[in-house]
Structure formats: C-alpha cells, structure tokens
PDB file of C-alpha atoms and ligand atoms in Angstrom:
ATOM      1  CA  UNK S   1      13.465 -11.231 -19.643  1.00 89.00           C
ATOM      2  CA  UNK S   2      11.262  -9.991 -16.541  1.00 97.00           C
ATOM      3  CA  UNK S   3      12.003  -7.298 -15.168  1.00 98.00           C
ATOM      4  CA  UNK S   4      12.421  -8.460 -11.883  1.00 98.00           C
ATOM      5  CA  UNK S   5      14.066 -11.542 -12.263  1.00 98.00           C
ATOM      6  CA  UNK S   6      16.340 -13.015  -9.355  1.00 97.00           C
ATOM      7  CA  UNK S   7      14.185 -10.775  -7.309  1.00 98.00           C
ATOM      8  CA  UNK S   8      12.828 -11.975  -4.083  1.00 98.00           C
ATOM      9  CA  UNK S   9       9.927  -9.456  -3.330  1.00 99.00           C
ATOM     10  CA  UNK S  10       8.185  -9.656   0.444  1.00 99.00           C
ATOM     11  CA  UNK S  11       5.060  -7.374   0.087  1.00 99.00           C
ATOM     12  CA  UNK S  12       2.496  -6.816   3.385  1.00 99.00           C
ATOM     13  CA  UNK S  13      -1.237  -7.915   2.728  1.00 98.00           C
ATOM     14  CA  UNK S  14      -0.605  -9.470  -0.266  1.00 98.00           C
ATOM     15  CA  UNK S  15      -4.294 -11.851   0.238  1.00 98.00           C
ATOM     16  CA  UNK S  16      -6.305  -8.846  -1.323  1.00 98.00           C
ATOM     17  CA  UNK S  17      -6.332  -5.270  -3.038  1.00 97.00           C
ATOM     18  CA  UNK S  18      -3.114  -3.685  -4.234  1.00 98.00           C
ATOM     19  CA  UNK S  19      -0.449  -5.800  -2.726  1.00 98.00           C
ATOM     20  CA  UNK S  20      -2.065  -9.210  -4.403  1.00 98.00           C
ATOM     21  CA  UNK S  21      -1.836  -7.169  -7.686  1.00 98.00           C
ATOM     22  CA  UNK S  22       1.736  -6.254  -6.777  1.00 99.00           C
ATOM     23  CA  UNK S  23       2.341  -9.390  -5.777  1.00 98.00           C
ATOM     24  CA  UNK S  24       1.319 -10.511  -9.621  1.00 98.00           C
ATOM     25  CA  UNK S  25       3.056  -8.351 -11.015  1.00 98.00           C
ATOM     26  CA  UNK S  26       6.232  -9.454  -9.877  1.00 98.00           C
ATOM     27  CA  UNK S  27       5.750 -12.619 -11.450  1.00 98.00           C
ATOM     28  CA  UNK S  28       5.274 -11.806 -14.517  1.00 98.00           C
ATOM     29  CA  UNK S  29       8.680  -9.501 -14.275  1.00 98.00           C
ATOM     30  CA  UNK S  30      10.434 -12.695 -12.997  1.00 98.00           C
ATOM     31  CA  UNK S  31      10.042 -12.433  -9.411  1.00 98.00           C
ATOM     32  CA  UNK S  32       9.655 -14.648  -6.470  1.00 98.00           C
ATOM     33  CA  UNK S  33       7.382 -13.880  -3.487  1.00 99.00           C
ATOM     34  CA  UNK S  34       6.482 -14.022  -0.100  1.00 99.00           C
ATOM     35  CA  UNK S  35       2.758 -13.248   0.447  1.00 99.00           C
ATOM     36  CA  UNK S  36       2.996 -11.894   4.284  1.00 99.00           C
ATOM     37  CA  UNK S  37      -0.891 -12.426   5.201  1.00 98.00           C
ATOM     38  CA  UNK S  38      -2.879 -11.972   8.624  1.00 98.00           C
ATOM     39  CA  UNK S  39      -6.080 -13.746   6.783  1.00 98.00           C
ATOM     40  CA  UNK S  40      -5.388 -16.932   5.688  1.00 98.00           C
ATOM     41  CA  UNK S  41      -7.949 -17.984   3.029  1.00 98.00           C
ATOM     42  CA  UNK S  42      -7.040 -14.700   1.193  1.00 98.00           C
ATOM     43  CA  UNK S  43      -2.909 -15.641   1.826  1.00 98.00           C
ATOM     44  CA  UNK S  44      -3.505 -19.448   0.139  1.00 98.00           C
ATOM     45  CA  UNK S  45      -6.088 -17.716  -2.734  1.00 98.00           C
ATOM     46  CA  UNK S  46      -3.372 -15.789  -3.331  1.00 98.00           C
ATOM     47  CA  UNK S  47      -0.311 -18.586  -3.788  1.00 98.00           C
ATOM     48  CA  UNK S  48      -2.921 -19.926  -5.387  1.00 98.00           C
ATOM     49  CA  UNK S  49      -3.055 -16.731  -8.219  1.00 98.00           C
ATOM     50  CA  UNK S  50       0.963 -16.854  -8.733  1.00 98.00           C
ATOM     51  CA  UNK S  51       1.071 -20.198  -8.964  1.00 98.00           C
ATOM     52  CA  UNK S  52      -2.076 -20.445 -11.922  1.00 98.00           C
ATOM     53  CA  UNK S  53      -0.081 -16.922 -13.349  1.00 97.00           C
ATOM     54  CA  UNK S  54       2.859 -19.782 -13.661  1.00 97.00           C
ATOM     55  CA  UNK S  55       4.460 -17.652 -10.372  1.00 98.00           C
ATOM     56  CA  UNK S  56       6.608 -19.067  -7.687  1.00 98.00           C
ATOM     57  CA  UNK S  57       5.204 -17.420  -4.637  1.00 98.00           C
ATOM     58  CA  UNK S  58       4.401 -18.759  -0.528  1.00 98.00           C
ATOM     59  CA  UNK S  59       2.123 -17.452   1.686  1.00 99.00           C
ATOM     60  CA  UNK S  60       2.882 -16.987   4.636  1.00 99.00           C
ATOM     61  CA  UNK S  61       0.421 -16.136   7.437  1.00 99.00           C
ATOM     62  CA  UNK S  62       1.106 -12.898   9.650  1.00 99.00           C
ATOM     63  CA  UNK S  63       0.437 -10.113  11.844  1.00 99.00           C
ATOM     64  CA  UNK S  64       2.874  -7.492  11.011  1.00 99.00           C
ATOM     65  CA  UNK S  65       1.566  -5.004  13.804  1.00 98.00           C
ATOM     66  CA  UNK S  66       3.634  -8.011  15.759  1.00 98.00           C
ATOM     67  CA  UNK S  67       7.163  -7.606  16.324  1.00 98.00           C
ATOM     68  CA  UNK S  68       7.574 -11.535  16.819  1.00 98.00           C
ATOM     69  CA  UNK S  69       5.074 -12.593  13.514  1.00 99.00           C
ATOM     70  CA  UNK S  70       7.279  -9.856  11.188  1.00 99.00           C
ATOM     71  CA  UNK S  71      10.445 -11.675  12.322  1.00 98.00           C
ATOM     72  CA  UNK S  72       8.665 -15.273  11.428  1.00 98.00           C
ATOM     73  CA  UNK S  73       8.061 -14.626   8.072  1.00 99.00           C
ATOM     74  CA  UNK S  74      11.289 -12.586   7.038  1.00 99.00           C
ATOM     75  CA  UNK S  75      13.026 -15.573   8.217  1.00 98.00           C
ATOM     76  CA  UNK S  76      11.173 -17.937   6.096  1.00 99.00           C
ATOM     77  CA  UNK S  77      11.054 -15.873   3.725  1.00 99.00           C
ATOM     78  CA  UNK S  78      15.093 -16.197   3.971  1.00 98.00           C
ATOM     79  CA  UNK S  79      14.380 -20.210   4.344  1.00 98.00           C
ATOM     80  CA  UNK S  80      12.396 -20.446   0.907  1.00 98.00           C
ATOM     81  CA  UNK S  81      13.587 -18.670  -0.798  1.00 98.00           C
ATOM     82  CA  UNK S  82      17.962 -17.223   0.536  1.00 98.00           C
ATOM     83  CA  UNK S  83      17.487 -13.690  -0.065  1.00 98.00           C
ATOM     84  CA  UNK S  84      15.255 -10.546   0.746  1.00 99.00           C
ATOM     85  CA  UNK S  85      15.854  -8.144  -2.467  1.00 98.00           C
ATOM     86  CA  UNK S  86      12.120  -5.560  -2.282  1.00 99.00           C
ATOM     87  CA  UNK S  87      10.514  -4.849   1.254  1.00 99.00           C
ATOM     88  CA  UNK S  88       6.775  -3.710   0.241  1.00 99.00           C
ATOM     89  CA  UNK S  89       4.403  -2.545   3.037  1.00 99.00           C
ATOM     90  CA  UNK S  90       0.930  -1.796   1.964  1.00 98.00           C
ATOM     91  CA  UNK S  91      -0.495  -4.128   4.638  1.00 98.00           C
ATOM     92  CA  UNK S  92      -3.468  -1.124   6.007  1.00 98.00           C
ATOM     93  CA  UNK S  93      -5.802   0.889   5.368  1.00 96.00           C
ATOM     94  CA  UNK S  94      -8.013   3.290   8.175  1.00 96.00           C
ATOM     95  CA  UNK S  95     -10.857   2.548  10.696  1.00 96.00           C
ATOM     96  CA  UNK S  96     -14.401   4.216  10.305  1.00 93.00           C
ATOM     97  CA  UNK S  97     -14.163   5.101  13.207  1.00 97.00           C
ATOM     98  CA  UNK S  98     -11.919   7.554  12.904  1.00 97.00           C
ATOM     99  CA  UNK S  99     -13.508  10.359  13.785  1.00 97.00           C
ATOM    100  CA  UNK S 100     -12.436  13.803  14.891  1.00 97.00           C
ATOM    101  CA  UNK S 101      -9.971  13.923  17.826  1.00 98.00           C
ATOM    102  CA  UNK S 102     -11.488  14.341  20.423  1.00 98.00           C
ATOM    103  CA  UNK S 103     -14.332  12.292  20.205  1.00 98.00           C
ATOM    104  CA  UNK S 104     -11.262   9.501  18.867  1.00 98.00           C
ATOM    105  CA  UNK S 105     -11.390   6.634  20.903  1.00 98.00           C
ATOM    106  CA  UNK S 106      -8.131   5.671  22.174  1.00 98.00           C
ATOM    107  CA  UNK S 107      -8.351   1.991  21.308  1.00 98.00           C
ATOM    108  CA  UNK S 108      -9.116   3.761  17.499  1.00 98.00           C
ATOM    109  CA  UNK S 109      -5.434   5.688  17.343  1.00 98.00           C
ATOM    110  CA  UNK S 110      -3.764   2.415  18.178  1.00 98.00           C
ATOM    111  CA  UNK S 111      -4.850   0.022  15.862  1.00 98.00           C
ATOM    112  CA  UNK S 112      -5.095   2.151  12.323  1.00 98.00           C
ATOM    113  CA  UNK S 113      -0.764   3.436  14.152  1.00 98.00           C
ATOM    114  CA  UNK S 114       0.245  -0.046  14.495  1.00 98.00           C
ATOM    115  CA  UNK S 115      -0.590  -1.780  11.304  1.00 98.00           C
ATOM    116  CA  UNK S 116       0.029   1.635   9.054  1.00 98.00           C
ATOM    117  CA  UNK S 117       3.628   2.903  10.808  1.00 98.00           C
ATOM    118  CA  UNK S 118       4.961   0.002  13.451  1.00 98.00           C
ATOM    119  CA  UNK S 119       3.994  -2.445  10.250  1.00 99.00           C
ATOM    120  CA  UNK S 120       6.961  -0.609   7.414  1.00 99.00           C
ATOM    121  CA  UNK S 121       8.963  -0.017  11.339  1.00 98.00           C
ATOM    122  CA  UNK S 122       9.039  -3.524  12.077  1.00 99.00           C
ATOM    123  CA  UNK S 123       9.170  -5.325   8.800  1.00 99.00           C
ATOM    124  CA  UNK S 124      12.523  -2.971   8.427  1.00 99.00           C
ATOM    125  CA  UNK S 125      13.874  -4.045  10.976  1.00 98.00           C
ATOM    126  CA  UNK S 126      14.072  -7.064   9.915  1.00 99.00           C
ATOM    127  CA  UNK S 127      14.010  -7.286   7.232  1.00 99.00           C
ATOM    128  CA  UNK S 128      16.720  -4.003   6.461  1.00 99.00           C
ATOM    129  CA  UNK S 129      19.799  -6.925   7.320  1.00 98.00           C
ATOM    130  CA  UNK S 130      19.307  -9.163   4.561  1.00 98.00           C
ATOM    131  CA  UNK S 131      18.544  -6.202   2.041  1.00 98.00           C
ATOM    132  CA  UNK S 132      22.029  -5.026   3.188  1.00 98.00           C
ATOM    133  CA  UNK S 133      23.026  -8.745   2.620  1.00 98.00           C
ATOM    134  CA  UNK S 134      21.730  -9.228  -0.565  1.00 98.00           C
ATOM    135  CA  UNK S 135      24.400  -6.175  -1.724  1.00 98.00           C
ATOM    136  CA  UNK S 136      21.194  -4.133  -1.745  1.00 98.00           C
ATOM    137  CA  UNK S 137      17.417  -3.692  -1.619  1.00 98.00           C
ATOM    138  CA  UNK S 138      14.472  -1.319  -2.734  1.00 99.00           C
ATOM    139  CA  UNK S 139      12.129  -0.867  -0.466  1.00 99.00           C
ATOM    140  CA  UNK S 140       8.858   0.885  -1.139  1.00 99.00           C
ATOM    141  CA  UNK S 141       5.972   2.086   1.348  1.00 99.00           C
ATOM    142  CA  UNK S 142       2.118   2.513   0.763  1.00 98.00           C
ATOM    143  CA  UNK S 143       0.763   5.732   1.968  1.00 98.00           C
ATOM    144  CA  UNK S 144      -2.183   7.484   0.260  1.00 98.00           C
ATOM    145  CA  UNK S 145      -2.567  10.963  -1.057  1.00 96.00           C
ATOM    146  CA  UNK S 146      -4.349  12.084   2.479  1.00 96.00           C
ATOM    147  CA  UNK S 147      -0.552  11.441   3.503  1.00 98.00           C
ATOM    148  CA  UNK S 148       0.261  14.111   1.558  1.00 97.00           C
ATOM    149  CA  UNK S 149      -2.861  17.040   2.789  1.00 95.00           C
ATOM    150  CA  UNK S 150      -4.572  15.960   5.516  1.00 94.00           C
ATOM    151  CA  UNK S 151      -8.326  14.075   5.399  1.00 93.00           C
ATOM    152  CA  UNK S 152     -11.022  14.144   8.151  1.00 94.00           C
ATOM    153  CA  UNK S 153      -9.593   9.950   9.339  1.00 97.00           C
ATOM    154  CA  UNK S 154      -7.322  11.556  11.761  1.00 98.00           C
ATOM    155  CA  UNK S 155      -5.083   9.096  12.703  1.00 98.00           C
ATOM    156  CA  UNK S 156      -5.321   7.310   9.635  1.00 98.00           C
ATOM    157  CA  UNK S 157      -3.643  10.625   7.827  1.00 98.00           C
ATOM    158  CA  UNK S 158      -0.869  10.889  10.534  1.00 98.00           C
ATOM    159  CA  UNK S 159       0.343   7.320  10.197  1.00 98.00           C
ATOM    160  CA  UNK S 160       0.310   8.168   6.305  1.00 98.00           C
ATOM    161  CA  UNK S 161       1.884  11.302   6.604  1.00 98.00           C
ATOM    162  CA  UNK S 162       4.646   9.434   8.245  1.00 98.00           C
ATOM    163  CA  UNK S 163       5.105   6.468   6.322  1.00 98.00           C
ATOM    164  CA  UNK S 164       6.732  10.054   3.890  1.00 98.00           C
ATOM    165  CA  UNK S 165       8.953  11.147   5.733  1.00 98.00           C
ATOM    166  CA  UNK S 166       9.866   8.025   7.438  1.00 98.00           C
ATOM    167  CA  UNK S 167      11.086   6.713   3.810  1.00 99.00           C
ATOM    168  CA  UNK S 168      13.001   9.612   3.120  1.00 98.00           C
ATOM    169  CA  UNK S 169      14.922   8.735   6.265  1.00 98.00           C
ATOM    170  CA  UNK S 170      15.110   5.117   4.758  1.00 99.00           C
ATOM    171  CA  UNK S 171      16.885   6.446   2.126  1.00 98.00           C
ATOM    172  CA  UNK S 172      19.070   8.700   3.941  1.00 98.00           C
ATOM    173  CA  UNK S 173      20.243   6.033   6.782  1.00 98.00           C
ATOM    174  CA  UNK S 174      21.024   3.367   4.276  1.00 98.00           C
ATOM    175  CA  UNK S 175      22.047   4.283   0.385  1.00 98.00           C
ATOM    176  CA  UNK S 176      26.090   4.033   1.614  1.00 98.00           C
ATOM    177  CA  UNK S 177      24.915  -0.451   1.159  1.00 98.00           C
ATOM    178  CA  UNK S 178      22.204   0.001  -1.693  1.00 98.00           C
ATOM    179  CA  UNK S 179      19.056  -0.063  -0.469  1.00 99.00           C
ATOM    180  CA  UNK S 180      16.503   2.583  -2.506  1.00 99.00           C
ATOM    181  CA  UNK S 181      13.516   3.771  -0.058  1.00 99.00           C
ATOM    182  CA  UNK S 182      10.004   5.177  -2.002  1.00 99.00           C
ATOM    183  CA  UNK S 183       6.597   5.440  -1.058  1.00 99.00           C
ATOM    184  CA  UNK S 184       3.518   5.794  -3.705  1.00 98.00           C
ATOM    185  CA  UNK S 185       1.168   7.699  -2.785  1.00 98.00           C
ATOM    186  CA  UNK S 186      -2.577   6.704  -4.625  1.00 97.00           C
ATOM    187  CA  UNK S 187      -5.516   8.105  -4.866  1.00 93.00           C
ATOM    188  CA  UNK S 188      -9.057   6.404  -4.593  1.00 88.00           C
ATOM    189  CA  UNK S 189      -8.288   2.667  -5.955  1.00 90.00           C
ATOM    190  CA  UNK S 190     -11.010  -0.438  -6.690  1.00 87.00           C
ATOM    191  CA  UNK S 191     -10.408  -2.267  -4.207  1.00 90.00           C
ATOM    192  CA  UNK S 192     -12.430  -4.915  -3.278  1.00 89.00           C
ATOM    193  CA  UNK S 193     -13.046  -3.099  -0.671  1.00 87.00           C
ATOM    194  CA  UNK S 194     -13.684   0.434  -1.581  1.00 81.00           C
ATOM    195  CA  UNK S 195     -15.814  -1.647  -3.210  1.00 78.00           C
ATOM    196  CA  UNK S 196     -18.338  -2.207  -0.731  1.00 76.00           C
ATOM    197  CA  UNK S 197     -17.303   0.334   1.139  1.00 75.00           C
ATOM    198  CA  UNK S 198     -18.900   3.028  -1.527  1.00 70.00           C
ATOM    199  CA  UNK S 199     -20.059   2.083  -4.702  1.00 62.00           C
ATOM    200  CA  UNK S 200     -23.107   0.588  -2.268  1.00 57.00           C
ATOM    201  CA  UNK S 201     -23.182   4.527  -1.251  1.00 61.00           C
ATOM    202  CA  UNK S 202     -25.322   7.178  -3.661  1.00 55.00           C
ATOM    203  CA  UNK S 203     -22.926   9.253  -4.611  1.00 51.00           C
ATOM    204  CA  UNK S 204     -21.287   6.154  -6.698  1.00 51.00           C
ATOM    205  CA  UNK S 205     -25.545   6.468  -7.917  1.00 48.00           C
ATOM    206  CA  UNK S 206     -26.289   8.669 -11.245  1.00 49.00           C
ATOM    207  CA  UNK S 207     -29.809   8.940 -10.635  1.00 56.00           C
ATOM    208  CA  UNK S 208     -30.906  11.182  -7.600  1.00 58.00           C
ATOM    209  CA  UNK S 209     -27.540  11.952  -6.233  1.00 60.00           C
ATOM    210  CA  UNK S 210     -27.861  14.095  -2.379  1.00 66.00           C
ATOM    211  CA  UNK S 211     -26.032  17.172  -2.706  1.00 72.00           C
ATOM    212  CA  UNK S 212     -23.391  15.753  -1.115  1.00 68.00           C
ATOM    213  CA  UNK S 213     -23.015  13.248  -3.746  1.00 64.00           C
ATOM    214  CA  UNK S 214     -23.232  15.928  -7.002  1.00 66.00           C
ATOM    215  CA  UNK S 215     -19.889  17.522  -4.878  1.00 70.00           C
ATOM    216  CA  UNK S 216     -18.240  14.110  -4.596  1.00 68.00           C
ATOM    217  CA  UNK S 217     -18.362  13.294  -8.719  1.00 64.00           C
ATOM    218  CA  UNK S 218     -17.455  16.906  -9.242  1.00 66.00           C
ATOM    219  CA  UNK S 219     -14.233  16.483  -7.608  1.00 68.00           C
ATOM    220  CA  UNK S 220     -13.750  13.027  -9.636  1.00 67.00           C
ATOM    221  CA  UNK S 221     -15.047  14.597 -12.382  1.00 68.00           C
ATOM    222  CA  UNK S 222     -12.157  17.618 -12.029  1.00 68.00           C
ATOM    223  CA  UNK S 223      -9.390  15.058 -11.257  1.00 79.00           C
ATOM    224  CA  UNK S 224     -10.059  12.121 -13.829  1.00 77.00           C
ATOM    225  CA  UNK S 225      -7.431  10.546 -12.792  1.00 82.00           C
ATOM    226  CA  UNK S 226      -7.759  10.314  -9.220  1.00 84.00           C
ATOM    227  CA  UNK S 227      -9.511   7.035  -9.538  1.00 84.00           C
ATOM    228  CA  UNK S 228      -8.029   3.556 -10.153  1.00 89.00           C
ATOM    229  CA  UNK S 229      -7.412   0.036  -9.806  1.00 92.00           C
ATOM    230  CA  UNK S 230      -4.496  -2.429  -8.010  1.00 95.00           C
ATOM    231  CA  UNK S 231      -3.026  -2.878 -11.011  1.00 97.00           C
ATOM    232  CA  UNK S 232      -2.209   0.946 -11.549  1.00 96.00           C
ATOM    233  CA  UNK S 233      -0.284   0.878  -8.714  1.00 98.00           C
ATOM    234  CA  UNK S 234       1.412  -2.415  -8.933  1.00 98.00           C
ATOM    235  CA  UNK S 235       2.186  -1.245 -12.194  1.00 98.00           C
ATOM    236  CA  UNK S 236       4.567   1.668 -10.232  1.00 98.00           C
ATOM    237  CA  UNK S 237       6.139  -0.756  -7.648  1.00 99.00           C
ATOM    238  CA  UNK S 238       6.824  -3.417 -10.104  1.00 99.00           C
ATOM    239  CA  UNK S 239       8.918   0.790 -11.600  1.00 99.00           C
ATOM    240  CA  UNK S 240      10.195   0.946  -8.289  1.00 99.00           C
ATOM    241  CA  UNK S 241      10.768  -2.189  -7.781  1.00 99.00           C
ATOM    242  CA  UNK S 242      13.386  -3.120 -10.544  1.00 98.00           C
ATOM    243  CA  UNK S 243      16.568  -0.962 -11.623  1.00 98.00           C
ATOM    244  CA  UNK S 244      14.920   1.661 -14.003  1.00 98.00           C
ATOM    245  CA  UNK S 245      14.442   3.636 -10.735  1.00 98.00           C
ATOM    246  CA  UNK S 246      17.641   3.870  -9.381  1.00 98.00           C
ATOM    247  CA  UNK S 247      17.993   7.632  -9.333  1.00 98.00           C
ATOM    248  CA  UNK S 248      14.600   7.529  -7.340  1.00 98.00           C
ATOM    249  CA  UNK S 249      14.649   7.336  -3.661  1.00 98.00           C
ATOM    250  CA  UNK S 250      13.653   9.277  -0.631  1.00 98.00           C
ATOM    251  CA  UNK S 251      10.343  10.231  -2.811  1.00 98.00           C
ATOM    252  CA  UNK S 252       6.917   9.921  -2.315  1.00 98.00           C
ATOM    253  CA  UNK S 253       4.946   9.168  -6.619  1.00 98.00           C
ATOM    254  CA  UNK S 254       1.359  11.019  -6.082  1.00 98.00           C
ATOM    255  CA  UNK S 255      -0.983   7.856  -8.104  1.00 97.00           C
ATOM    256  CA  UNK S 256      -4.006  10.790  -7.066  1.00 94.00           C
ATOM    257  CA  UNK S 257      -4.273  12.351 -10.888  1.00 91.00           C
ATOM    258  CA  UNK S 258      -4.079  15.779  -9.315  1.00 92.00           C
ATOM    259  CA  UNK S 259      -5.768  16.250  -5.724  1.00 90.00           C
ATOM    260  CA  UNK S 260      -2.630  16.182  -4.133  1.00 93.00           C
ATOM    261  CA  UNK S 261      -0.755  19.033  -6.403  1.00 93.00           C
ATOM    262  CA  UNK S 262      -3.681  21.234  -7.554  1.00 87.00           C
ATOM    263  CA  UNK S 263      -6.620  23.178  -5.511  1.00 81.00           C
ATOM    264  CA  UNK S 264     -10.316  22.513  -7.548  1.00 67.00           C
ATOM    265  CA  UNK S 265     -10.818  24.594 -11.151  1.00 62.00           C
ATOM    266  CA  UNK S 266     -13.984  25.486 -12.784  1.00 54.00           C
ATOM    267  CA  UNK S 267     -14.159  22.701 -15.596  1.00 54.00           C
ATOM    268  CA  UNK S 268     -16.758  23.380 -18.934  1.00 54.00           C
ATOM    269  CA  UNK S 269     -20.031  20.118 -18.061  1.00 52.00           C
ATOM    270  CA  UNK S 270     -18.923  18.171 -21.425  1.00 48.00           C
TER     271      UNK S 270
HETATM  272  N1  LIG P   1      -7.712   1.370  -1.707  1.00 63.90           N
HETATM  273  C1  LIG P   1      -7.589   2.442  -1.543  1.00 63.90           C
HETATM  274  O1  LIG P   1      -8.450   3.202  -2.417  1.00 63.90           O
HETATM  275  C2  LIG P   1      -5.678   3.207  -1.410  1.00 63.90           C
HETATM  276  C3  LIG P   1      -5.885   4.131  -1.400  1.00 63.90           C
HETATM  277  C4  LIG P   1      -4.944   4.960  -0.663  1.00 63.90           C
HETATM  278  C5  LIG P   1      -3.979   4.227   0.237  1.00 63.90           C
HETATM  279  N2  LIG P   1      -4.484   2.734   0.160  1.00 63.90           N
HETATM  280  C6  LIG P   1      -3.678   2.324   0.568  1.00 63.90           C
HETATM  281  O2  LIG P   1      -2.967   0.732  -0.129  1.00 63.90           O
HETATM  282  C7  LIG P   1      -2.525   0.204   1.303  1.00 63.90           C
HETATM  283  C8  LIG P   1      -3.359  -1.096   0.082  1.00 63.90           C
HETATM  284  O3  LIG P   1      -4.452  -0.326   0.692  1.00 63.90           O
HETATM  285  P1  LIG P   1      -5.696  -2.299   0.230  1.00 63.90           P
HETATM  286  O4  LIG P   1      -7.477  -0.989  -0.160  1.00 63.90           O
HETATM  287  O5  LIG P   1      -4.997  -2.294  -1.353  1.00 63.90           O
HETATM  288  O6  LIG P   1      -5.927  -3.233   1.022  1.00 63.90           O
HETATM  289  P2  LIG P   1      -7.200  -4.244   1.093  1.00 63.90           P
HETATM  290  O7  LIG P   1      -8.332  -4.223   2.217  1.00 63.90           O
HETATM  291  O8  LIG P   1      -7.940  -4.099  -0.091  1.00 63.90           O
HETATM  292  O9  LIG P   1      -5.876  -4.938   1.197  1.00 63.90           O
HETATM  293  C9  LIG P   1      -4.871  -4.835   2.917  1.00 63.90           C
HETATM  294  C10 LIG P   1      -5.190  -6.959   2.903  1.00 63.90           C
HETATM  295  O10 LIG P   1      -4.216  -5.858   4.327  1.00 63.90           O
HETATM  296  C11 LIG P   1      -3.848  -7.348   5.329  1.00 63.90           C
HETATM  297  N3  LIG P   1      -3.982  -7.762   6.279  1.00 63.90           N
HETATM  298  C12 LIG P   1      -4.755  -6.506   7.483  1.00 63.90           C
HETATM  299  N4  LIG P   1      -3.293  -6.495   8.582  1.00 63.90           N
HETATM  300  C13 LIG P   1      -2.997  -6.977   8.108  1.00 63.90           C
HETATM  301  C14 LIG P   1      -2.115  -7.725   9.291  1.00 63.90           C
HETATM  302  N5  LIG P   1      -2.808  -6.922  10.612  1.00 63.90           N
HETATM  303  N6  LIG P   1      -0.816  -8.585   9.193  1.00 63.90           N
HETATM  304  C15 LIG P   1      -0.627  -8.781   7.753  1.00 63.90           C
HETATM  305  N7  LIG P   1      -1.899  -8.955   7.153  1.00 63.90           N
HETATM  306  C16 LIG P   1      -2.943  -7.684   7.667  1.00 63.90           C
HETATM  307  C17 LIG P   1      -5.353  -8.396   5.496  1.00 63.90           C
HETATM  308  O11 LIG P   1      -6.214  -8.635   5.106  1.00 63.90           O
HETATM  309  C18 LIG P   1      -6.092  -7.812   3.158  1.00 63.90           C
HETATM  310  O12 LIG P   1      -5.716  -8.988   2.579  1.00 63.90           O
HETATM  311  C19 LIG P   1      -2.630   0.323   1.925  1.00 63.90           C
HETATM  312  O13 LIG P   1      -1.869   0.459   3.606  1.00 63.90           O
HETATM  313  C20 LIG P   1      -3.899   1.587   2.112  1.00 63.90           C
HETATM  314  O14 LIG P   1      -3.661   2.823   3.225  1.00 63.90           O
HETATM  315  C21 LIG P   1      -5.106   2.280  -0.233  1.00 63.90           C
END
C-alpha cells in the first residue's frame, strides 16, 4: 500500500528539478499526477518517465503566470482524474538580473513576482474549490532559505518571504475545510539548472579557488547538509502530502542544513 494511494496531485514546474522528482516520488507512493509545465518537451519527457516508472500522469502545457492557463490546467486535471487532493506549487526561480533595487529593471521585478508569487495564488484560486469538493486536501508551496533570511537578490527574496506568509494565511483560512498548507525552504538543490549555473564556477573546483570561492566552500562545509538533491526535497513533499503529517499546517520546513537557523561557527579543520 502506498502512502498517497487514491490521491491526485497537481504539480507545477514538473518538467524538471524538484517538482519532477516529486512527481516521480508521488507516483511511487500511489498518487496520480498532473505535470503542469510551460516547456512542452520537458513536460512530455517527465510524463514518459512517470509512465515508465509504472505511475499514472498527464502533462498539461501551462503558463502558471496566466490566470486562464492555470484555470484550464485545473479543469484538465479534474477531467482526467476526477478530483484534486494536493496542490504543489513548485515552478519558479530567480533571474541573474535580480540586482540591488536601485539598479533593477522593473520588468525583472514583475517577472519574478509573476512566476514565484502570482503563480501559487492563481493555483490556489482555481484549485482550492476542488480540494474543498474532495473533502479536504494539502497545499505545498516552495519557498527557499532566502525567504527566511533575505539575500542579495531582492525580488526573489521578497517572493519567497511572501510565500511563507501566504502559506500561513491559507492554513488559517481553509482549516475548516480540512485543508493543510505548508511550505518547504530548500538550501541549494543540485537540479540540472543549478548544476549548470554553479558547477562551472570556480568555487566548485578544489584547485586554485579565488578568495570568494574559498569563502563559499568554507560556508558549505559549515553547513554540511545545506546542499542536497531533488529527491531529498521530494521526500519532504511526500510526507507533507500524506496523512502522516496531519498535525502539520501553516509551517515552513527548512531543508537547508541549518543555514537559516544558526550563524556560522568556527570549526576545526579535519
Ligand atoms: N534548486 C534550488 O537550489 C532551489 C533552492 C531553493 C528553492 N528552490 C525553489 O524550488 C522550486 C523549484 O526549483 P528547481 O531548481 O527545481 O527548478 P527548475 O528550474 O529545475 O525547474 C523549474 C520548472 O518550472 C518550469 N516553469 C518555469 N516557468 C514556468 C511557468 N511560467 N509556467 C509553468 N512552468 C514553468 C520550468 O520550465 C522548469 O521545468 C522553485 O520555486 C525554486 O525557487 C530551488
């Protein structure tokens, strides 16, 4: 028996990274999944992967920043599977052009808000009536450790902080419908996108790193669990989607190796 038997999950951004790993993990536990993704090639490939793993999934080409597109995706999921029990809002990310506010292009701010913050609002707007109809359900929002702390990317940090407050509010407003809402705040997750972005940088190379690179490596060493794989976050999502977490709502689980919880301390070289 799977931990998510008979549940239907609507997962945004599931063509890649954390959301794709979550779609596969959900299916392994018996859920059916809607792969809600803007990139058709990635979405179709994820759908194939789900089927090849013995799961049941459907790719729905969707732009999660557009109200009509999200509405159609929710309707398509219900038409295919008859219900929705889990909304997992995972599409998102930051832009390299997310620079200090007095230098930032307004369009960078707008795009970051749209994909990270408008998107979970739109999914909840169209998805929650179906959770209510199902007699309850679960919302999982994806924030980041920078949402708990602030960062050098103001637009991204603002959206991720906003998600935490939105999650608490959703938990309060829908508790009487049996809906739980929680967020996950990962540290650095080795998705394909992150590997491309970071692992060609000199701080990942042991030989002759720059001073900035040395500092970064030292930081990672001090927070040894702050770098993980998509499957690590998917495991938390499965737990939050399952009835095992029935006492947990309105919270943010930091999966960041303590980066947002305690300051760096001196440790002996080993
Ligand atoms: N990877 C990390 O290190 C990390 C750390 C903290 C938080 N997060 C958060 O976790 C979430 C997932 O990150 P990831 O690294 O797995 O992402 P990713 O870039 O690997 O995958 C994101 C997916 O979302 C899709 N997408 C983008 N815009 C979309 C849109 N408008 N409509 C529909 N789909 C869209 C992309 O095509 C892609 O398939 C994001 O919200 C990110 O901010 C990631």
